[in-house]
PDB file of C-alpha atoms in Angstrom:
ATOM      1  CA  UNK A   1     -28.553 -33.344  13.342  1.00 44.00           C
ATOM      2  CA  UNK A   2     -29.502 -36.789  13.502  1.00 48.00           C
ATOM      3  CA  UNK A   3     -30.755 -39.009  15.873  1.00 46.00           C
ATOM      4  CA  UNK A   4     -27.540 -41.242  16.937  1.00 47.00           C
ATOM      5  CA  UNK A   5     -25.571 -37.302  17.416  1.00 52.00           C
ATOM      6  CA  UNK A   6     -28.767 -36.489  19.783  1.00 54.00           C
ATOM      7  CA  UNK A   7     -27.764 -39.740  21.919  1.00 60.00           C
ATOM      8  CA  UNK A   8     -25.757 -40.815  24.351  1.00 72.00           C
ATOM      9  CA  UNK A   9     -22.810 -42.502  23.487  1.00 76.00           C
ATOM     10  CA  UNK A  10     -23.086 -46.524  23.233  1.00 80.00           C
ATOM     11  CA  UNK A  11     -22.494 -48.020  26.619  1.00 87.00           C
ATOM     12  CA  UNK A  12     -19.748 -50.613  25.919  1.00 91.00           C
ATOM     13  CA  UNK A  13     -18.733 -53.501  28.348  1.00 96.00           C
ATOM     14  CA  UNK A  14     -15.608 -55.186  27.409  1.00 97.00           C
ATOM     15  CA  UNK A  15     -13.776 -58.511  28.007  1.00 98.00           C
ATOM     16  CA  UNK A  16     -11.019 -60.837  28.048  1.00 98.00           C
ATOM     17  CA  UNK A  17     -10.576 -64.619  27.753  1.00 98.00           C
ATOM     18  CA  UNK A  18      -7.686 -66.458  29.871  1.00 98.00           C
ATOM     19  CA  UNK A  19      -7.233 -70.326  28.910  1.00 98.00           C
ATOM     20  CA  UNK A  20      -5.079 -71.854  31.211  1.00 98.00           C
ATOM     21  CA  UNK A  21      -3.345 -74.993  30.509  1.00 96.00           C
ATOM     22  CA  UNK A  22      -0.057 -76.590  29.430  1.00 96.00           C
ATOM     23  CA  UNK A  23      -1.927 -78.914  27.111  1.00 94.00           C
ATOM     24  CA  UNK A  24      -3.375 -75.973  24.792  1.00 96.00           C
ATOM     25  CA  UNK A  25      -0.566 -74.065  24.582  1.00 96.00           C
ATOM     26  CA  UNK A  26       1.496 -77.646  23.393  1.00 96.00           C
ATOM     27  CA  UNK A  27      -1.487 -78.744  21.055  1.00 95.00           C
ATOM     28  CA  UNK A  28      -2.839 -82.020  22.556  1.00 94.00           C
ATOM     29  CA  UNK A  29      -5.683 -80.339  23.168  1.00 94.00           C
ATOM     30  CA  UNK A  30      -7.472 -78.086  20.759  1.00 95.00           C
ATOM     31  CA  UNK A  31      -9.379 -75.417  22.084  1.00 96.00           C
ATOM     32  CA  UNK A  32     -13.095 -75.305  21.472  1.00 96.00           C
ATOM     33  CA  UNK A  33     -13.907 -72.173  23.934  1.00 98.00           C
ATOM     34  CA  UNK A  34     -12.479 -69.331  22.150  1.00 98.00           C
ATOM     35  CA  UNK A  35     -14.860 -69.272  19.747  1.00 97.00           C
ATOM     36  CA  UNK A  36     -17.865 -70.086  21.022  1.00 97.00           C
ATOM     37  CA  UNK A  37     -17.643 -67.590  24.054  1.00 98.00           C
ATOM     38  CA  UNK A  38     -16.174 -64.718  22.092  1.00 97.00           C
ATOM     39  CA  UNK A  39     -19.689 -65.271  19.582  1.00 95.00           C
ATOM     40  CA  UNK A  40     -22.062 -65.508  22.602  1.00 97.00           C
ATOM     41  CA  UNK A  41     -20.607 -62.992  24.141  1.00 97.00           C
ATOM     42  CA  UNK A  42     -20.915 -60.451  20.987  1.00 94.00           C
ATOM     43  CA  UNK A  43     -24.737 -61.430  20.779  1.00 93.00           C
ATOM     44  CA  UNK A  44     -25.658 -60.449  24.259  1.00 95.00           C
ATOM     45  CA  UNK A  45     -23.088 -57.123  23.922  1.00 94.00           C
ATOM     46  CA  UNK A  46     -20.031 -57.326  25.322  1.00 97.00           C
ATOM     47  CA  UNK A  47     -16.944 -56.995  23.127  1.00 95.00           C
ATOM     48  CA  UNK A  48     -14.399 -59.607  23.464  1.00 97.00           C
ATOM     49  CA  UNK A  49     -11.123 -57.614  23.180  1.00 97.00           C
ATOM     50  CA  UNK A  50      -8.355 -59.727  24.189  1.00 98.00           C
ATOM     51  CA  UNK A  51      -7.547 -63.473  24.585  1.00 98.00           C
ATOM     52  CA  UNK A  52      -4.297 -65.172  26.659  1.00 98.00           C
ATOM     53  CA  UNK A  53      -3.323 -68.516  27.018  1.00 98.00           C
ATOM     54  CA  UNK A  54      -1.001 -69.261  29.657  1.00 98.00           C
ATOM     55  CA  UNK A  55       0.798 -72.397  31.039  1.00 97.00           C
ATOM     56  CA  UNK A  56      -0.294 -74.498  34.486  1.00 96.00           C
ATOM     57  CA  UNK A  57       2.268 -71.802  36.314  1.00 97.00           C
ATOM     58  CA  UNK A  58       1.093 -69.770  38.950  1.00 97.00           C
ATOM     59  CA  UNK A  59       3.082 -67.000  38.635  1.00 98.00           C
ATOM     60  CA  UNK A  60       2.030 -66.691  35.230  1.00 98.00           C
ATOM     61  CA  UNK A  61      -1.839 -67.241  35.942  1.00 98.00           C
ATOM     62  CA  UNK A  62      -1.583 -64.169  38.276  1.00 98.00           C
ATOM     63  CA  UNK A  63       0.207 -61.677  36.313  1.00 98.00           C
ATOM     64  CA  UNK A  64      -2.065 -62.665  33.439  1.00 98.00           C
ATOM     65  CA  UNK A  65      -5.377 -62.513  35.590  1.00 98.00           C
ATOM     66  CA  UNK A  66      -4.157 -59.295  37.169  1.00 98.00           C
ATOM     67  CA  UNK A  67      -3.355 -57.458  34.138  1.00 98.00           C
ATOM     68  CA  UNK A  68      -6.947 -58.806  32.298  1.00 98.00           C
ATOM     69  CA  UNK A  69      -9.057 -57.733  35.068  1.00 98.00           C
ATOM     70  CA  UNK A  70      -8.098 -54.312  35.969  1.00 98.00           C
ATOM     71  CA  UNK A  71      -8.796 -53.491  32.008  1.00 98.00           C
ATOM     72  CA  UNK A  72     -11.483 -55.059  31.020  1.00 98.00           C
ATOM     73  CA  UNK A  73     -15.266 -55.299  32.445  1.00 98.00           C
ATOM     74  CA  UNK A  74     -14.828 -59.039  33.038  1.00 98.00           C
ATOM     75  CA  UNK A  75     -12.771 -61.555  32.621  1.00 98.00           C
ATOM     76  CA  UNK A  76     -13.657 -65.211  31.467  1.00 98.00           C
ATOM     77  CA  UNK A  77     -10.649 -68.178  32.509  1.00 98.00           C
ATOM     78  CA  UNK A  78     -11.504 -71.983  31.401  1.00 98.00           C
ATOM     79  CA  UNK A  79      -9.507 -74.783  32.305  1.00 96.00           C
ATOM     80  CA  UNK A  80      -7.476 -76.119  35.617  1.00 95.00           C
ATOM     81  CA  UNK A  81     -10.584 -76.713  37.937  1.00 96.00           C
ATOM     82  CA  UNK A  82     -10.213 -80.288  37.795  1.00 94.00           C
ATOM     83  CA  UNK A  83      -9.046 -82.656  39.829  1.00 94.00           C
ATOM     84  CA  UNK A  84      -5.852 -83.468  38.818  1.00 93.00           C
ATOM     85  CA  UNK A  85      -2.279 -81.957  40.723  1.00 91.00           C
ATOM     86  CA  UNK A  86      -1.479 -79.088  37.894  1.00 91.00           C
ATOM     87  CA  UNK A  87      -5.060 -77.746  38.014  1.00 94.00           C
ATOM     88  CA  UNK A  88      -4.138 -75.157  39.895  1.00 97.00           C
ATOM     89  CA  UNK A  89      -6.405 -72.336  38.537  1.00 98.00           C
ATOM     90  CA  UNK A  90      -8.123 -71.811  42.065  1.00 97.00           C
ATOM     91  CA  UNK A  91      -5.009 -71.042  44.025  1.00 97.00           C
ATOM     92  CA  UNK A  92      -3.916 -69.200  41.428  1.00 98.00           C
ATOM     93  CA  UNK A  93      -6.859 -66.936  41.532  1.00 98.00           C
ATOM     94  CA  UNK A  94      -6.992 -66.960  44.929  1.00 98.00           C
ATOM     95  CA  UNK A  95      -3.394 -65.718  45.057  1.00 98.00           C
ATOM     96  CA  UNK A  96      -4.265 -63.198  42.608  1.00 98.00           C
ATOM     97  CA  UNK A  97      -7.360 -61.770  44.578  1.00 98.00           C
ATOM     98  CA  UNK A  98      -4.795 -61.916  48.118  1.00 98.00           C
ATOM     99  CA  UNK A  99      -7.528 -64.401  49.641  1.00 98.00           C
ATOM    100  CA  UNK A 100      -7.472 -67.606  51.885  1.00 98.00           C
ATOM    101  CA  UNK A 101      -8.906 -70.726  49.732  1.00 98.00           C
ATOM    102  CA  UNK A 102     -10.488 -73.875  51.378  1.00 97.00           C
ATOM    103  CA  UNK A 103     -13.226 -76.414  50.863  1.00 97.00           C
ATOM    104  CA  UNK A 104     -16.369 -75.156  50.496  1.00 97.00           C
ATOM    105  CA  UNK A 105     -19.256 -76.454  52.433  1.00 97.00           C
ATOM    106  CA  UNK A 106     -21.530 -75.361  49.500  1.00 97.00           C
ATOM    107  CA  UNK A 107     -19.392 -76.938  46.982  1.00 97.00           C
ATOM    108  CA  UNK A 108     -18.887 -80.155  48.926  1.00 96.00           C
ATOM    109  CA  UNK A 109     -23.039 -80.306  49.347  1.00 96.00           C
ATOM    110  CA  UNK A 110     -23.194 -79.912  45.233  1.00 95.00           C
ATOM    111  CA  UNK A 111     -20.342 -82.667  44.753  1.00 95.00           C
ATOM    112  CA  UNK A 112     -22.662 -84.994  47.465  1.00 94.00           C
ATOM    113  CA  UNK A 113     -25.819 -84.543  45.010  1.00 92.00           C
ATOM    114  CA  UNK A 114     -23.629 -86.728  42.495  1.00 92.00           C
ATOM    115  CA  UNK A 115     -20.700 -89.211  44.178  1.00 92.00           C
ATOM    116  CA  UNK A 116     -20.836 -91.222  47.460  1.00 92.00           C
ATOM    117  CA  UNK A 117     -19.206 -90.173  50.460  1.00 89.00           C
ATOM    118  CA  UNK A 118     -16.624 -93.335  48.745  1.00 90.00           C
ATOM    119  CA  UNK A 119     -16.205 -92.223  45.767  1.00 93.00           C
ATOM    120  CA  UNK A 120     -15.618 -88.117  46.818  1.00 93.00           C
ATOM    121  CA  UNK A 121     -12.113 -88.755  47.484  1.00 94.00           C
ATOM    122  CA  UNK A 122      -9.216 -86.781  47.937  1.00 93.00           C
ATOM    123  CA  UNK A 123      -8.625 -85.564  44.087  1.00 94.00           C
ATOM    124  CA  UNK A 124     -12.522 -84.815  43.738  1.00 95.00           C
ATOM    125  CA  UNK A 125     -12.122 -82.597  47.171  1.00 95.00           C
ATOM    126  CA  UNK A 126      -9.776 -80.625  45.146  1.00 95.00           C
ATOM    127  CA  UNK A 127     -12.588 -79.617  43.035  1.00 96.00           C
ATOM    128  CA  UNK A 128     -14.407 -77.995  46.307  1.00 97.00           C
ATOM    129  CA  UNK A 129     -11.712 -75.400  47.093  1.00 97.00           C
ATOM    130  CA  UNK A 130     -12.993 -72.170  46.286  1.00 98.00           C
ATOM    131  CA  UNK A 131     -11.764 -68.522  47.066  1.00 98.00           C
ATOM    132  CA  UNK A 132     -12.475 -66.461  50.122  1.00 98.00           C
ATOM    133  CA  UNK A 133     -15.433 -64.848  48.690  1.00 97.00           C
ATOM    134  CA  UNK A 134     -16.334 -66.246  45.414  1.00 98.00           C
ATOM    135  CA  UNK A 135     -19.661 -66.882  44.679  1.00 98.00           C
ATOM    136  CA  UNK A 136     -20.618 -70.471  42.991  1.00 98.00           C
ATOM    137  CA  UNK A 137     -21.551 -71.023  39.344  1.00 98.00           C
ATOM    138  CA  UNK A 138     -23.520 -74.315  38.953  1.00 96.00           C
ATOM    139  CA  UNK A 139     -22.271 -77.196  36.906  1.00 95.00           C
ATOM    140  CA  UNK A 140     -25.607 -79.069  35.467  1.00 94.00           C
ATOM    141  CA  UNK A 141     -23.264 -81.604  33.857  1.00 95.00           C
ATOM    142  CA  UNK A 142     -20.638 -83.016  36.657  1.00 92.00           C
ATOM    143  CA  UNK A 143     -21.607 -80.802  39.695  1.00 94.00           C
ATOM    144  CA  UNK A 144     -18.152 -79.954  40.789  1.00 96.00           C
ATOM    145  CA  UNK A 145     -18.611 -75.950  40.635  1.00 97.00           C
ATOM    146  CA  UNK A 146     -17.185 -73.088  38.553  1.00 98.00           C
ATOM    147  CA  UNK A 147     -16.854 -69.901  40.810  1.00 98.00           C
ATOM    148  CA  UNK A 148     -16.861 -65.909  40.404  1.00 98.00           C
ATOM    149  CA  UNK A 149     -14.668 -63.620  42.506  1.00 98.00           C
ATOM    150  CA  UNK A 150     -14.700 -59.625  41.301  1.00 98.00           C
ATOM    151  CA  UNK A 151     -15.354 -59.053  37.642  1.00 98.00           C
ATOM    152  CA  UNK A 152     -13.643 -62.455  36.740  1.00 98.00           C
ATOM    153  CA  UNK A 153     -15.691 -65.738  36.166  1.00 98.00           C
ATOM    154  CA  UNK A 154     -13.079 -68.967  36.526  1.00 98.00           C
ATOM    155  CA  UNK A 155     -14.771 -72.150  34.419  1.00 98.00           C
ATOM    156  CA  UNK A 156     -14.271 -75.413  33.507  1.00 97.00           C
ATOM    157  CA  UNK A 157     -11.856 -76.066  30.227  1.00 96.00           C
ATOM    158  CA  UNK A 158     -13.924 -79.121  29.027  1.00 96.00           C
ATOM    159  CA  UNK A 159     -16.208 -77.517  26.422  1.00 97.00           C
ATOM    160  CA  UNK A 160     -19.843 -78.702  27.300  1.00 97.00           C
ATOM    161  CA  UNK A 161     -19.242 -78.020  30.782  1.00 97.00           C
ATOM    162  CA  UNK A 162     -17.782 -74.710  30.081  1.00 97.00           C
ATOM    163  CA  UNK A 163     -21.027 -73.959  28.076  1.00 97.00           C
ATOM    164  CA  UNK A 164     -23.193 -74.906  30.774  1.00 97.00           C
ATOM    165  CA  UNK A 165     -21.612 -71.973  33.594  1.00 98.00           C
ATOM    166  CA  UNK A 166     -22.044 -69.973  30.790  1.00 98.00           C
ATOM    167  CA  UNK A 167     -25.280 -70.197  30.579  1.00 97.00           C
ATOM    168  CA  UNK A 168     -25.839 -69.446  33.997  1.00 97.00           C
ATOM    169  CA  UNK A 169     -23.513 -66.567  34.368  1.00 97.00           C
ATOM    170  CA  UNK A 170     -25.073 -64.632  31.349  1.00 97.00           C
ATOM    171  CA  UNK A 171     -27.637 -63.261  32.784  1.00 96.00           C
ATOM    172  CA  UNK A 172     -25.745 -61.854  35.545  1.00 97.00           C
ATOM    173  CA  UNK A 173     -23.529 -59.759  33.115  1.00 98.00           C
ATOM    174  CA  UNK A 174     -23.874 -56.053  32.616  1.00 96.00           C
ATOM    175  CA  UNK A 175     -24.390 -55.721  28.622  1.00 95.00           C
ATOM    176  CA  UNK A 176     -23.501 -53.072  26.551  1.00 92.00           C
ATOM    177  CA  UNK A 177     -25.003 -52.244  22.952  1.00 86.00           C
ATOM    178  CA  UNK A 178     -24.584 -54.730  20.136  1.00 88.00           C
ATOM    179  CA  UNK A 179     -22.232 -54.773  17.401  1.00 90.00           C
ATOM    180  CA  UNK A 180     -24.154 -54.696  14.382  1.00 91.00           C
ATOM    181  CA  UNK A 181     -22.463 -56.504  11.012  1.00 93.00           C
ATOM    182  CA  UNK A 182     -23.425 -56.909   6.988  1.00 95.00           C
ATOM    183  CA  UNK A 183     -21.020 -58.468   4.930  1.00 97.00           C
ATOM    184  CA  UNK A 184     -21.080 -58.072   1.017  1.00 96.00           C
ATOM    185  CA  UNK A 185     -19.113 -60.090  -1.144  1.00 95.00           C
ATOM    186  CA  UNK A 186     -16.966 -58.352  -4.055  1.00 95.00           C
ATOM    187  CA  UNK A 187     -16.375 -60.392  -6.569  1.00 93.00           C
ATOM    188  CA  UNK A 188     -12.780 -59.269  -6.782  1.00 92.00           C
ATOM    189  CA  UNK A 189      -9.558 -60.154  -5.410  1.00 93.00           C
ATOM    190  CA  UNK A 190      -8.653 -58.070  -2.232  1.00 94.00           C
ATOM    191  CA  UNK A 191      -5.192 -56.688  -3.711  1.00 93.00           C
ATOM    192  CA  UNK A 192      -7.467 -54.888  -6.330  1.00 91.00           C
ATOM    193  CA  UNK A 193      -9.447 -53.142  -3.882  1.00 93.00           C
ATOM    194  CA  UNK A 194      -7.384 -52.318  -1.097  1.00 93.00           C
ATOM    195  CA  UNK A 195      -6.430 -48.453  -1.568  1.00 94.00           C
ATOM    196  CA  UNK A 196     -10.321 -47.590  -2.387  1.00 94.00           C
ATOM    197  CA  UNK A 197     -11.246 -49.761   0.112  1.00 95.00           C
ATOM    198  CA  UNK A 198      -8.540 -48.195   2.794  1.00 96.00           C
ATOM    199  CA  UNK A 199     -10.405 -44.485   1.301  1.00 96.00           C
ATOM    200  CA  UNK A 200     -13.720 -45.596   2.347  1.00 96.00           C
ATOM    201  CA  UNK A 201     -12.748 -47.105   5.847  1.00 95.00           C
ATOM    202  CA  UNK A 202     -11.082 -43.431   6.281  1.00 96.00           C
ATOM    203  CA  UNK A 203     -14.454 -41.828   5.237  1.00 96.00           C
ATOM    204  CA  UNK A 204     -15.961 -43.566   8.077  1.00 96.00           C
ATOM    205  CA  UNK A 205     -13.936 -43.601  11.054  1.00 93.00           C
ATOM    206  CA  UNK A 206     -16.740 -44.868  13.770  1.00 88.00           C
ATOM    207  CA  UNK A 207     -16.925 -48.228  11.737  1.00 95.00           C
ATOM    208  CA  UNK A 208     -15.065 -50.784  11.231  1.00 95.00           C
ATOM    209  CA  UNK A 209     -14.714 -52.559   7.474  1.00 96.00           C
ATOM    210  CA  UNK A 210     -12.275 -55.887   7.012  1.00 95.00           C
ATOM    211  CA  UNK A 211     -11.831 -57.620   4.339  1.00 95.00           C
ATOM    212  CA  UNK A 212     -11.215 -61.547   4.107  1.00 95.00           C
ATOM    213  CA  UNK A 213     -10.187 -62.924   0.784  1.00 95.00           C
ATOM    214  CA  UNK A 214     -11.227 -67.045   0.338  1.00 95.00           C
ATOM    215  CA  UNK A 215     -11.220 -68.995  -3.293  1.00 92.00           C
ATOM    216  CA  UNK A 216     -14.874 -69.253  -4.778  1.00 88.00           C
ATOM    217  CA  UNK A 217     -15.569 -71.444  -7.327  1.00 87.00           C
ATOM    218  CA  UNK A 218     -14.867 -68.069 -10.066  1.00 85.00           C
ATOM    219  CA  UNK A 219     -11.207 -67.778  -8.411  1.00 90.00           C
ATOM    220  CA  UNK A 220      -9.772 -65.237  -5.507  1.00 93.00           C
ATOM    221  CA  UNK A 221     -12.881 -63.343  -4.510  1.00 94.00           C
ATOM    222  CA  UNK A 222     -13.471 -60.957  -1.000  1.00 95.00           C
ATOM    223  CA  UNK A 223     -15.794 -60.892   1.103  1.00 96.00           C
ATOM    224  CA  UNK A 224     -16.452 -57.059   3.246  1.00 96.00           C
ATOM    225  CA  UNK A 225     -17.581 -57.227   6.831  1.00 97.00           C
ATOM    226  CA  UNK A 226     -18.693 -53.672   7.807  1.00 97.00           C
ATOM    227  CA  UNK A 227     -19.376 -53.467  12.018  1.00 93.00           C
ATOM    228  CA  UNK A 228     -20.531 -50.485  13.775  1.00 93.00           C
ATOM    229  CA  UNK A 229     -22.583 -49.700  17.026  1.00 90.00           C
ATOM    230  CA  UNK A 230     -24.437 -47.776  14.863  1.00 90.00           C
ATOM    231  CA  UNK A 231     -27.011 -48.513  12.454  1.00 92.00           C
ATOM    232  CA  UNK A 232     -27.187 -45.382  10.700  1.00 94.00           C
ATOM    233  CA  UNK A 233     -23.158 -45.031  10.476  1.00 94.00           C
ATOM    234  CA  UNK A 234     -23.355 -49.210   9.219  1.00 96.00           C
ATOM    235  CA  UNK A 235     -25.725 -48.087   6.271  1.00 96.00           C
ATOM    236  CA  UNK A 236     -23.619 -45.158   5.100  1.00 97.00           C
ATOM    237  CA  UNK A 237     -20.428 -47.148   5.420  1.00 97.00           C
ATOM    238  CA  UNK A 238     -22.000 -50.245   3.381  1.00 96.00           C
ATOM    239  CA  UNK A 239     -23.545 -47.843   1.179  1.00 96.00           C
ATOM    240  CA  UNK A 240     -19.852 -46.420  -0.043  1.00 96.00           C
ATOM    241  CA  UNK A 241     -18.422 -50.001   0.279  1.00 97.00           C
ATOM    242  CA  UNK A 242     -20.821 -50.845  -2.711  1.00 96.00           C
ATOM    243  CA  UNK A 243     -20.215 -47.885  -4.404  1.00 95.00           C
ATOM    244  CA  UNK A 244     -16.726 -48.721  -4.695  1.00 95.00           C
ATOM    245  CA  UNK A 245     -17.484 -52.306  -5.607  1.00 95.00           C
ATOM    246  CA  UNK A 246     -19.765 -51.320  -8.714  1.00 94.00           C
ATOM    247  CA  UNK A 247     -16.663 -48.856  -9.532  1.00 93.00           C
ATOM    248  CA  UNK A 248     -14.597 -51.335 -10.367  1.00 92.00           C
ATOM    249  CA  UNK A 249     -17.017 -53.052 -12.817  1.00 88.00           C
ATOM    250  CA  UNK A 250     -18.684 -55.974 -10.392  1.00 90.00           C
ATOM    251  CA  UNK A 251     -22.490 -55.629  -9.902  1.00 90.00           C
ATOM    252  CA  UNK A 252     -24.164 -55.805  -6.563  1.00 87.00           C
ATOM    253  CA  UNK A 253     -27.668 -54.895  -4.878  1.00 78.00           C
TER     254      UNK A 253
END
């Protein structure tokens, strides 16, 4: 028997991405968060398994929120926290959550370290209204403060900004066990390999093999990406993968 049947099964902690904002989903604004939180969250071990992007409409914020948070272990939103009328992301969450929202006295002493008492007018106040509840994240970059209420962790849209909470709210998180990945390239064009590669995916149930065709400078070629929780299952799995490749004439170590 080997050693990964002798174990416990992987702990996994899962998650979902809400980005809320009429400008994504109308493309003036390209989002930049996607990927760079589902990729930090995968090294640190948590498994990003859904993404929604919703409009500046509360009704649709909640059912969205709702739905993400009572199925996954967290949930990440970026975007509406500013100060502008349709960022409405706090009262959205709050509405979600069934809490009260008002300034925040710890919110309005971070938004003090940075503009007068002049300049923190009414649209930067907006920016201070936080849930019944929620705890703070910090904002390194512009002060005005991300917050965290439950399993779900509401953060700015713009991207550096967004990066920074992140940072602080990592090591917070509950983490599970890392995916581990190889990828091999083929040197064949995935319509070739696609029943023998379907065999070998069958072979291995526990881990998951994808292939992604792209044109290399010989003409169609594939790469394999083989992912698995387990190292031992990974090696097998690549193991056949190359099997198959030398099969069908193309060499590889």
């Amino acid at each position: 028997m080997s050693a990964s049947q002798n174990s416990q099964p992987p702990v996994i902690v899962t998650a979902a991405i809400l980005v809320i904002g009429d400008e994504i989903l109308s493309g003036r604004t390209k989002d930049k968060n996607i990927g760079y939180i589902a990729e930090y969250l995968t090294n640190i071990g948590i498994e990003l398994r859904e993404v929604r992007v919703v409009p500046d409409v509360t009704d649709e914020i909640v059912a969205a929120l709702n739905a993400l948070r009572a199925r996954y272990t967290y949930v990440f939103t970026t975007g509406g926290i500013g100060p502008t009328h349709d960022d409405i992301t706090a009262d959205s969450v709050a509405a979600a959550f069934g809490v009260p929202i008002d300034y925040d006295p710890r919110a309005v002493a971070m938004m003090r370290e940075r503009f007068s008492a002049e300049d923190l007018n009414e649209a930067r106040m907006r920016m201070t209204r936080i849930p019944a509840g929620a705890e703070l994240i910090a904002n390194s970059i512009s002060k005005a403060p991300g917050f965290n209420i439950g399993n779900v962790y509401v953060m700015a849209g713009v991207p550096s900004i967004m990066q920074a909470m992140l940072d602080v709210v990592a090591p917070t998180l509950k983490t599970g066990a890392k995916i581990l990945s190889e990828t091999v390239q083929a040197g064949l064009r995935e319509g070739d390999i696609g029943g023998p590669l379907a065999a070998v995916a069958k072979a291995h149930p526990g881990v998951s093999i994808g292939s992604y065709p792209f044109w290399s400078e010989t003409g169609p070629d594939t790469n394999i990406v083989v992912r698995s929780r387990d190292a031992q299952q990974l090696q097998a799995a690549m193991a056949d993968v190359k099997k198959m490749i030398r099969e069908h004439g193309r060499p590889v170590s």
